[in-house]
CSV table of C-alpha atoms in Angstrom, one decimal:
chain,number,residue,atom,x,y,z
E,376,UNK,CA,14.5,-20.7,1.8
E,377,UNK,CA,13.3,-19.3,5.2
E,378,UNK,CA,15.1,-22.0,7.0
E,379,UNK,CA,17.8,-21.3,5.0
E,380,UNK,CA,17.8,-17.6,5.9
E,381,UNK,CA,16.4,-18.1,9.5
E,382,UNK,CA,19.8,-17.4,11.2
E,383,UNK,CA,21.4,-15.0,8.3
E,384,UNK,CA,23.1,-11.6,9.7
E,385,UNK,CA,21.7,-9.9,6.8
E,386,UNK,CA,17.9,-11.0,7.7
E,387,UNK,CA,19.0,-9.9,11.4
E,388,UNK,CA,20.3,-6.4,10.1
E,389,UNK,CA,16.7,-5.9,8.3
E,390,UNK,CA,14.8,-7.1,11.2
E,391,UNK,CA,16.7,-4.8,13.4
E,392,UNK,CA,16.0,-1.6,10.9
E,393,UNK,CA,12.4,-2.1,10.5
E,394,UNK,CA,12.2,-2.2,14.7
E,395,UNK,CA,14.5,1.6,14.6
E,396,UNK,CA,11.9,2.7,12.1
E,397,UNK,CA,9.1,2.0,14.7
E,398,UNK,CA,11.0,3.2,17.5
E,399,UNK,CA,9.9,3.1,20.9
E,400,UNK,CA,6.8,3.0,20.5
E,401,UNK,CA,6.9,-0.2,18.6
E,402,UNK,CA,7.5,-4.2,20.1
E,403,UNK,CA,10.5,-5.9,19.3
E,404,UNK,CA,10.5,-8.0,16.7
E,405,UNK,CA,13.8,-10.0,16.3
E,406,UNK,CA,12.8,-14.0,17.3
E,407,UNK,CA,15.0,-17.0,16.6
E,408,UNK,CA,13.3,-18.7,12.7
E,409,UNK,CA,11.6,-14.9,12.0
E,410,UNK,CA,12.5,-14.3,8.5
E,411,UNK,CA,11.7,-10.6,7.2
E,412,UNK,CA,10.4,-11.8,3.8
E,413,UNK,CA,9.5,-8.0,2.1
E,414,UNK,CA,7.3,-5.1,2.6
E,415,UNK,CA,4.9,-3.0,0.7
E,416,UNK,CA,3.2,0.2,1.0
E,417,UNK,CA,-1.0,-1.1,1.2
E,418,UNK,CA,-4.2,1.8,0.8
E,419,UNK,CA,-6.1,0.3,4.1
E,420,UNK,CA,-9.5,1.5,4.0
E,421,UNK,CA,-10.0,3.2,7.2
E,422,UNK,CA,-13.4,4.9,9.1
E,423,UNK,CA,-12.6,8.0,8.0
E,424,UNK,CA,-11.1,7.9,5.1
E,425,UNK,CA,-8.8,5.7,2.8
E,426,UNK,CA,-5.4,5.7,4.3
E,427,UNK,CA,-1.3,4.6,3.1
E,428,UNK,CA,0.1,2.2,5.5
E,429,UNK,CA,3.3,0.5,5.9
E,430,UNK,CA,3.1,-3.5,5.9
E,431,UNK,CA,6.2,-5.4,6.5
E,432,UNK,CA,5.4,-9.6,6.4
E,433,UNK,CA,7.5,-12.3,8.1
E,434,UNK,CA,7.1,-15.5,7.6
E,435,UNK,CA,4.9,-16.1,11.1
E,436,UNK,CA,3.7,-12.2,11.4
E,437,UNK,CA,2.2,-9.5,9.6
E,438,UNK,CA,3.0,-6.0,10.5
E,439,UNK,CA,1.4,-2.6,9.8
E,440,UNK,CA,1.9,1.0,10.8
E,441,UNK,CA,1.0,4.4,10.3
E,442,UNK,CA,4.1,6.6,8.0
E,443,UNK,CA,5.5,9.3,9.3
E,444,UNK,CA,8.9,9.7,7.1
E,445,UNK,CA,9.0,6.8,4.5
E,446,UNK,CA,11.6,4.0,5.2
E,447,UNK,CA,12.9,6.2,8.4
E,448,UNK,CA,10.0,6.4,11.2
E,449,UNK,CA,6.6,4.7,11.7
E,450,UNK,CA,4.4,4.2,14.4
E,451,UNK,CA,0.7,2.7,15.6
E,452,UNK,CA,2.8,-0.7,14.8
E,453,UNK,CA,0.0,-3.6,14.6
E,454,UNK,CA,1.1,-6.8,15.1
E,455,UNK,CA,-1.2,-9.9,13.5
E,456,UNK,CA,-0.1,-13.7,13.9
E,457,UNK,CA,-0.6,-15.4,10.5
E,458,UNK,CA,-2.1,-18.4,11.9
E,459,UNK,CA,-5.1,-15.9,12.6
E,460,UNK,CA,-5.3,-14.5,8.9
E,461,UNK,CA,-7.7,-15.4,6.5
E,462,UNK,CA,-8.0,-13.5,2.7
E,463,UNK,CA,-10.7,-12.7,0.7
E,464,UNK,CA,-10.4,-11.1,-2.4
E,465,UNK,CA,-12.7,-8.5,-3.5
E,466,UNK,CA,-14.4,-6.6,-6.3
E,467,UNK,CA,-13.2,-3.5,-7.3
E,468,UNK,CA,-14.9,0.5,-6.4
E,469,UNK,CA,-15.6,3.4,-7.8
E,470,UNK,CA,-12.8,4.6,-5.0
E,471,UNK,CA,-10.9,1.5,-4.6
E,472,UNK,CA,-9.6,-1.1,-7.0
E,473,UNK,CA,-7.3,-4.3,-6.1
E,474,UNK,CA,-9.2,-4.6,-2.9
E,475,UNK,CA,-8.8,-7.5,-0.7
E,476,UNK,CA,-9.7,-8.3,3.0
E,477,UNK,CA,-7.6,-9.5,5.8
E,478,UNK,CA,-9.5,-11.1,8.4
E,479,UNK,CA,-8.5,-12.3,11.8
E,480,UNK,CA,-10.5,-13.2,14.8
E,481,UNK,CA,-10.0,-9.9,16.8
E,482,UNK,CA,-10.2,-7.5,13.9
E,483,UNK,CA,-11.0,-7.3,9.9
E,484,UNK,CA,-10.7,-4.6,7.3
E,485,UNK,CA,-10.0,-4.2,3.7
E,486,UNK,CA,-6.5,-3.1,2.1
E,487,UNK,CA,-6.2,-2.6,-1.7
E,488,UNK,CA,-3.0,-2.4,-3.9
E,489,UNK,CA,-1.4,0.3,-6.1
E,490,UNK,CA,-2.5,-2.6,-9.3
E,491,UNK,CA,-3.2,-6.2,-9.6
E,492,UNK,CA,0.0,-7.8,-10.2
E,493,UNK,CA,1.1,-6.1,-6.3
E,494,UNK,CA,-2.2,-7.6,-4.8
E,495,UNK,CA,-1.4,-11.4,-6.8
E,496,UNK,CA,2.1,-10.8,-5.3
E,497,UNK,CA,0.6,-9.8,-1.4
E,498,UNK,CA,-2.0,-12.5,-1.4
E,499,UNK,CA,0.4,-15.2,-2.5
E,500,UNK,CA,2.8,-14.5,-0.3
E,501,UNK,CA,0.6,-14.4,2.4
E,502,UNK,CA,-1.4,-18.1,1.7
E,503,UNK,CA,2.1,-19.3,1.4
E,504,UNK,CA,3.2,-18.4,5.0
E,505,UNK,CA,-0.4,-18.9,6.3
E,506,UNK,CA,-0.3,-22.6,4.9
E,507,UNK,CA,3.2,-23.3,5.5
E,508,UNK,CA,2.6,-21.8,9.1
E,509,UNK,CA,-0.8,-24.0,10.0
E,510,UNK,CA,0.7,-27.0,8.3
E,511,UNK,CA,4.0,-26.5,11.4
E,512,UNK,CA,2.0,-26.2,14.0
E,513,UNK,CA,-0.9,-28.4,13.0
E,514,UNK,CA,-3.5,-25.7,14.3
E,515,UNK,CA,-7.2,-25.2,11.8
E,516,UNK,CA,-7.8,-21.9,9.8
E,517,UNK,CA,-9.7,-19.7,11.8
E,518,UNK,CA,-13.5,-20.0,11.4
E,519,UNK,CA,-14.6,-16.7,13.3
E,520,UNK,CA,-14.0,-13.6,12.3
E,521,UNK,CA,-14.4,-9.9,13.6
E,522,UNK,CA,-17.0,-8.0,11.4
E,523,UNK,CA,-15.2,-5.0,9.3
E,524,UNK,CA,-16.6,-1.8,10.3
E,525,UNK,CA,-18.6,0.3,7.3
E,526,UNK,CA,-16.9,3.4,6.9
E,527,UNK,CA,-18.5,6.4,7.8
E,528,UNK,CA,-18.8,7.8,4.3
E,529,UNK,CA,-20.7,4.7,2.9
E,530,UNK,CA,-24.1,6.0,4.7
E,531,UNK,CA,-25.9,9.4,5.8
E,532,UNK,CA,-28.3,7.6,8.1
E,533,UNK,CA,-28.3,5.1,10.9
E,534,UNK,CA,-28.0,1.2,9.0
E,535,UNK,CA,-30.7,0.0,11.7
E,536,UNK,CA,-33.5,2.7,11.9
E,537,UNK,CA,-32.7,3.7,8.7
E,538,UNK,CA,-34.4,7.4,9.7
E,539,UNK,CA,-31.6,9.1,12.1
E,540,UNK,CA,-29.3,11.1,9.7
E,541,UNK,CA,-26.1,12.2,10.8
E,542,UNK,CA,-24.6,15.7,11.2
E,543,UNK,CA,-22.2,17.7,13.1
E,544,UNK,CA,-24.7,16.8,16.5
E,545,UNK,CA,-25.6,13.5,15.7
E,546,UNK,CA,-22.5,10.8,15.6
E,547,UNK,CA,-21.5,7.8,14.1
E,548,UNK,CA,-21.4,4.8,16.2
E,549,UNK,CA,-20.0,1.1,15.1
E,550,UNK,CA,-21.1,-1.7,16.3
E,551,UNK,CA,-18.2,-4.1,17.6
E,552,UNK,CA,-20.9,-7.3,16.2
E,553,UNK,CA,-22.2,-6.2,12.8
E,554,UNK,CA,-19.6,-3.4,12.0
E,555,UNK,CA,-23.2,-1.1,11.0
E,556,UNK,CA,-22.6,2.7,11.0
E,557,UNK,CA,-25.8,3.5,13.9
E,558,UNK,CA,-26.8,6.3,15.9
E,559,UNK,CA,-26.9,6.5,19.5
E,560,UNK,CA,-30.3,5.3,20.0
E,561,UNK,CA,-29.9,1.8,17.8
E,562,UNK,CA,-26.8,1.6,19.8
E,563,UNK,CA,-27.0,2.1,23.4
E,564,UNK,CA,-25.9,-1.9,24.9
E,565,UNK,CA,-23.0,-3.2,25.6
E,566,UNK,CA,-21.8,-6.4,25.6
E,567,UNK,CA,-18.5,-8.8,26.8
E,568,UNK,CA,-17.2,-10.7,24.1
E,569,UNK,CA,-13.9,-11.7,25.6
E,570,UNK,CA,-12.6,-12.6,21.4
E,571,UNK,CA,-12.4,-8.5,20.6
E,572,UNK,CA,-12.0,-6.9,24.5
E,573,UNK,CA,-12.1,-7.9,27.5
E,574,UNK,CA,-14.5,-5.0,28.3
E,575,UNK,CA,-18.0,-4.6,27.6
E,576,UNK,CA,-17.8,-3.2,23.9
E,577,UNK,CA,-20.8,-1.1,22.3
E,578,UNK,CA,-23.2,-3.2,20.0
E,579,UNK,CA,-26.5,-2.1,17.9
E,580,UNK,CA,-29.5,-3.3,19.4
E,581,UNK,CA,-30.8,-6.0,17.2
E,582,UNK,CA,-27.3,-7.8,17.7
E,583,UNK,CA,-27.2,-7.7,21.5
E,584,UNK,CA,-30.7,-9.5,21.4
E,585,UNK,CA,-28.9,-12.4,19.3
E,586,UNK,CA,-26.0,-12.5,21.7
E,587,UNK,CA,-28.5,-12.3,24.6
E,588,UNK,CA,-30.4,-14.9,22.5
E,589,UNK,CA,-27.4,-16.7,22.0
E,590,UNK,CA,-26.1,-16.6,25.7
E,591,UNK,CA,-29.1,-18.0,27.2
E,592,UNK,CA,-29.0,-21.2,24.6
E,593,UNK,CA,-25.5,-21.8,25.6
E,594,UNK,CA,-26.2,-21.2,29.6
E,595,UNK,CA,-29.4,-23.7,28.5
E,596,UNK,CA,-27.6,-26.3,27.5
E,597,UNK,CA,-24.8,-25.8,30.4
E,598,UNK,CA,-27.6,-26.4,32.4
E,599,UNK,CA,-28.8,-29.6,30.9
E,600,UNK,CA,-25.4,-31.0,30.7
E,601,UNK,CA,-24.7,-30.7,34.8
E,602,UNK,CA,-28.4,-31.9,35.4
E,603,UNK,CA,-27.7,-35.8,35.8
E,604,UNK,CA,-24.7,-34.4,38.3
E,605,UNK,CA,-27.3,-32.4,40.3
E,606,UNK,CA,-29.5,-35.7,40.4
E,607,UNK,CA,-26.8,-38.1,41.3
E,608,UNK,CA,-26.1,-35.8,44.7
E,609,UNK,CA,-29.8,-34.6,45.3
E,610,UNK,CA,-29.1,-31.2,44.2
E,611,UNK,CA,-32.1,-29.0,43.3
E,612,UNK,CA,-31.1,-25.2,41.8
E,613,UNK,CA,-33.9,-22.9,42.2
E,614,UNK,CA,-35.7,-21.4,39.3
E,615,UNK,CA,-35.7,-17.7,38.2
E,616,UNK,CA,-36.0,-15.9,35.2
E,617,UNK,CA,-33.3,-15.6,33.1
E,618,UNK,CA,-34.1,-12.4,31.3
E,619,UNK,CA,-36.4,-9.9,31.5
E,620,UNK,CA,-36.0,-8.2,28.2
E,621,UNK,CA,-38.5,-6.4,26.1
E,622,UNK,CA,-39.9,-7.6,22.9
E,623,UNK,CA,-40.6,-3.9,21.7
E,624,UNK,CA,-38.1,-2.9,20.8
E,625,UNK,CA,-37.6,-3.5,16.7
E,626,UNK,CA,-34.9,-3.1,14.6
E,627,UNK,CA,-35.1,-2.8,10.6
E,628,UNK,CA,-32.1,-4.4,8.7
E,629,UNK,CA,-30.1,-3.2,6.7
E,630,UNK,CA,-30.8,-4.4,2.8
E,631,UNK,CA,-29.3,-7.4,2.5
E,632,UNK,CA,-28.6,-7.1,-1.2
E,633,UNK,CA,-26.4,-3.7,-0.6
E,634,UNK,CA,-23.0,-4.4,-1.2
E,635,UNK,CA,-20.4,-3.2,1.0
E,636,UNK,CA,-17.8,-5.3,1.5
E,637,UNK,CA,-19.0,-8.0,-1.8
E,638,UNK,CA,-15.8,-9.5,-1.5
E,639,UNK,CA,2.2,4.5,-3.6
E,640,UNK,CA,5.3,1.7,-3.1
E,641,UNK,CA,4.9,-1.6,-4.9
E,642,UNK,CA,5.7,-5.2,-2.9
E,643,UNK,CA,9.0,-5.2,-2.8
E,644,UNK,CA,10.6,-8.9,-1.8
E,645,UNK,CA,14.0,-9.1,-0.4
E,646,UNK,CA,14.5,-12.7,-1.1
E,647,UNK,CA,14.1,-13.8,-4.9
């Protein structure tokens, strides 16, 4: 069917009006084999608060925005290649019920439906393309995925020290590794991880001494796979330390049992 409707002017037209509802400040989205496939209005759980958000999927891309004047102008368009997505369902909240998480390699959060027939409806959909998608361009589901940040709400204190509590004064923090609600204190590295930015990005102490940790291993084994070079020309590196960090410092996690992520317009589909 989306072969079929690949190339039709009507799939063009409703390409094209999803793009003037964006504007400006959105990309273009018209490509030749896109096929607009329906749209929805999703609750995506947001740091703040719970917010509506527009969703439009296409048989290679999901796109989301922020509503400004239902079905006439959006913007804050996101743009996520399906070949990135993976889905997990989850358990329903005293706040939020129909719940399931999108996760892609550069960012992950939760999105829940107006009831449970819209999120079987959004979730098939989405394998569908995702599988159909992977199975074209013979790529492997993506294995990493970025951490979904708490939201602020779900905790008064700092998730690492566990004794900092928050106020007007004292702010939240994320960490880009763990997605932990910390203060400034637990949270004061940075660190490059070229998947989510390509600039240093702020992480809570106990999970920049695993990437440290984790860096070193791999620049360790680096080093003992170019050894036999080195000896086949007489090369000799000279030796230095490689860190100089300090044990000292100690982190407490956060309960492991505490659940947090333990997993309006209905979907409307153009093409039945």
């Amino acid at each position: 069917m989306v072969d079929h409707l690949a190339n039709t002017e009507i799939n063009s037209q409703r390409i094209a009006a999803v793009e003037s509802c964006f504007g400006a400040s959105g990309q273009p989205l018209a490509l030749p084999g896109r096929v607009l496939l329906g749209e929805g209005i999703l609750t995506k759980e947001c740091r703040k608060k719970p917010k509506p958000r527009i969703f439009f999927l296409f048989n290679d891309i999901l796109v989301y925005g922020s509503i400004i004047i239902n079905k006439r102008k959006y913007n804050s368009q996101h743009i996520i290649p399906l070949e990135d997505v993976t889905l997990e369902t989850l358990p329903d909240t005293l706040q939020m019920k129909n719940r399931w998480m999108i996760k892609t390699s550069k960012k992950s959060f939760v999105v829940s439906a107006a009831s449970l027939t819209e999120r079987k409806e959004w979730i098939s959909h989405l394998e569908e393309c995702i599988k159909h998608l992977l199975t074209k361009t013979g790529r492997q589901p993506c294995r990493e995925h970025a951490a979904p940040w708490i939201p602020d709400k779900a905790t008064d204190i700092c998730m690492r020290c566990t004794h900092t509590k928050f106020s007007t004064l004292t702010r939240r923090h994320h960490c880009r590794k763990c997605g932990f609600v910390v203060c400034a204190d637990c949270s004061r590295q940075r660190f490059l991880m070229p998947r989510l930015s390509p600039k240093p990005l702020r992480v809570c102490n106990l999970c920049h001494r695993q990437l440290l940790a984790e860096e070193k291993k791999e620049a360790e084994a680096d080093r003992r796979q170019a050894e036999p070079i080195r000896s086949a020309v007489g090369y000799e590196p000279s030796s230095g330390d490689d860190s100089d960090r300090s044990d000292d410092e100690k982190a407490e996690q956060w309960p492991a049992d505490t659940e947090f992520y333990t997993s309006a317009v209905s979907w409307s589909s153009f093409h039945s």
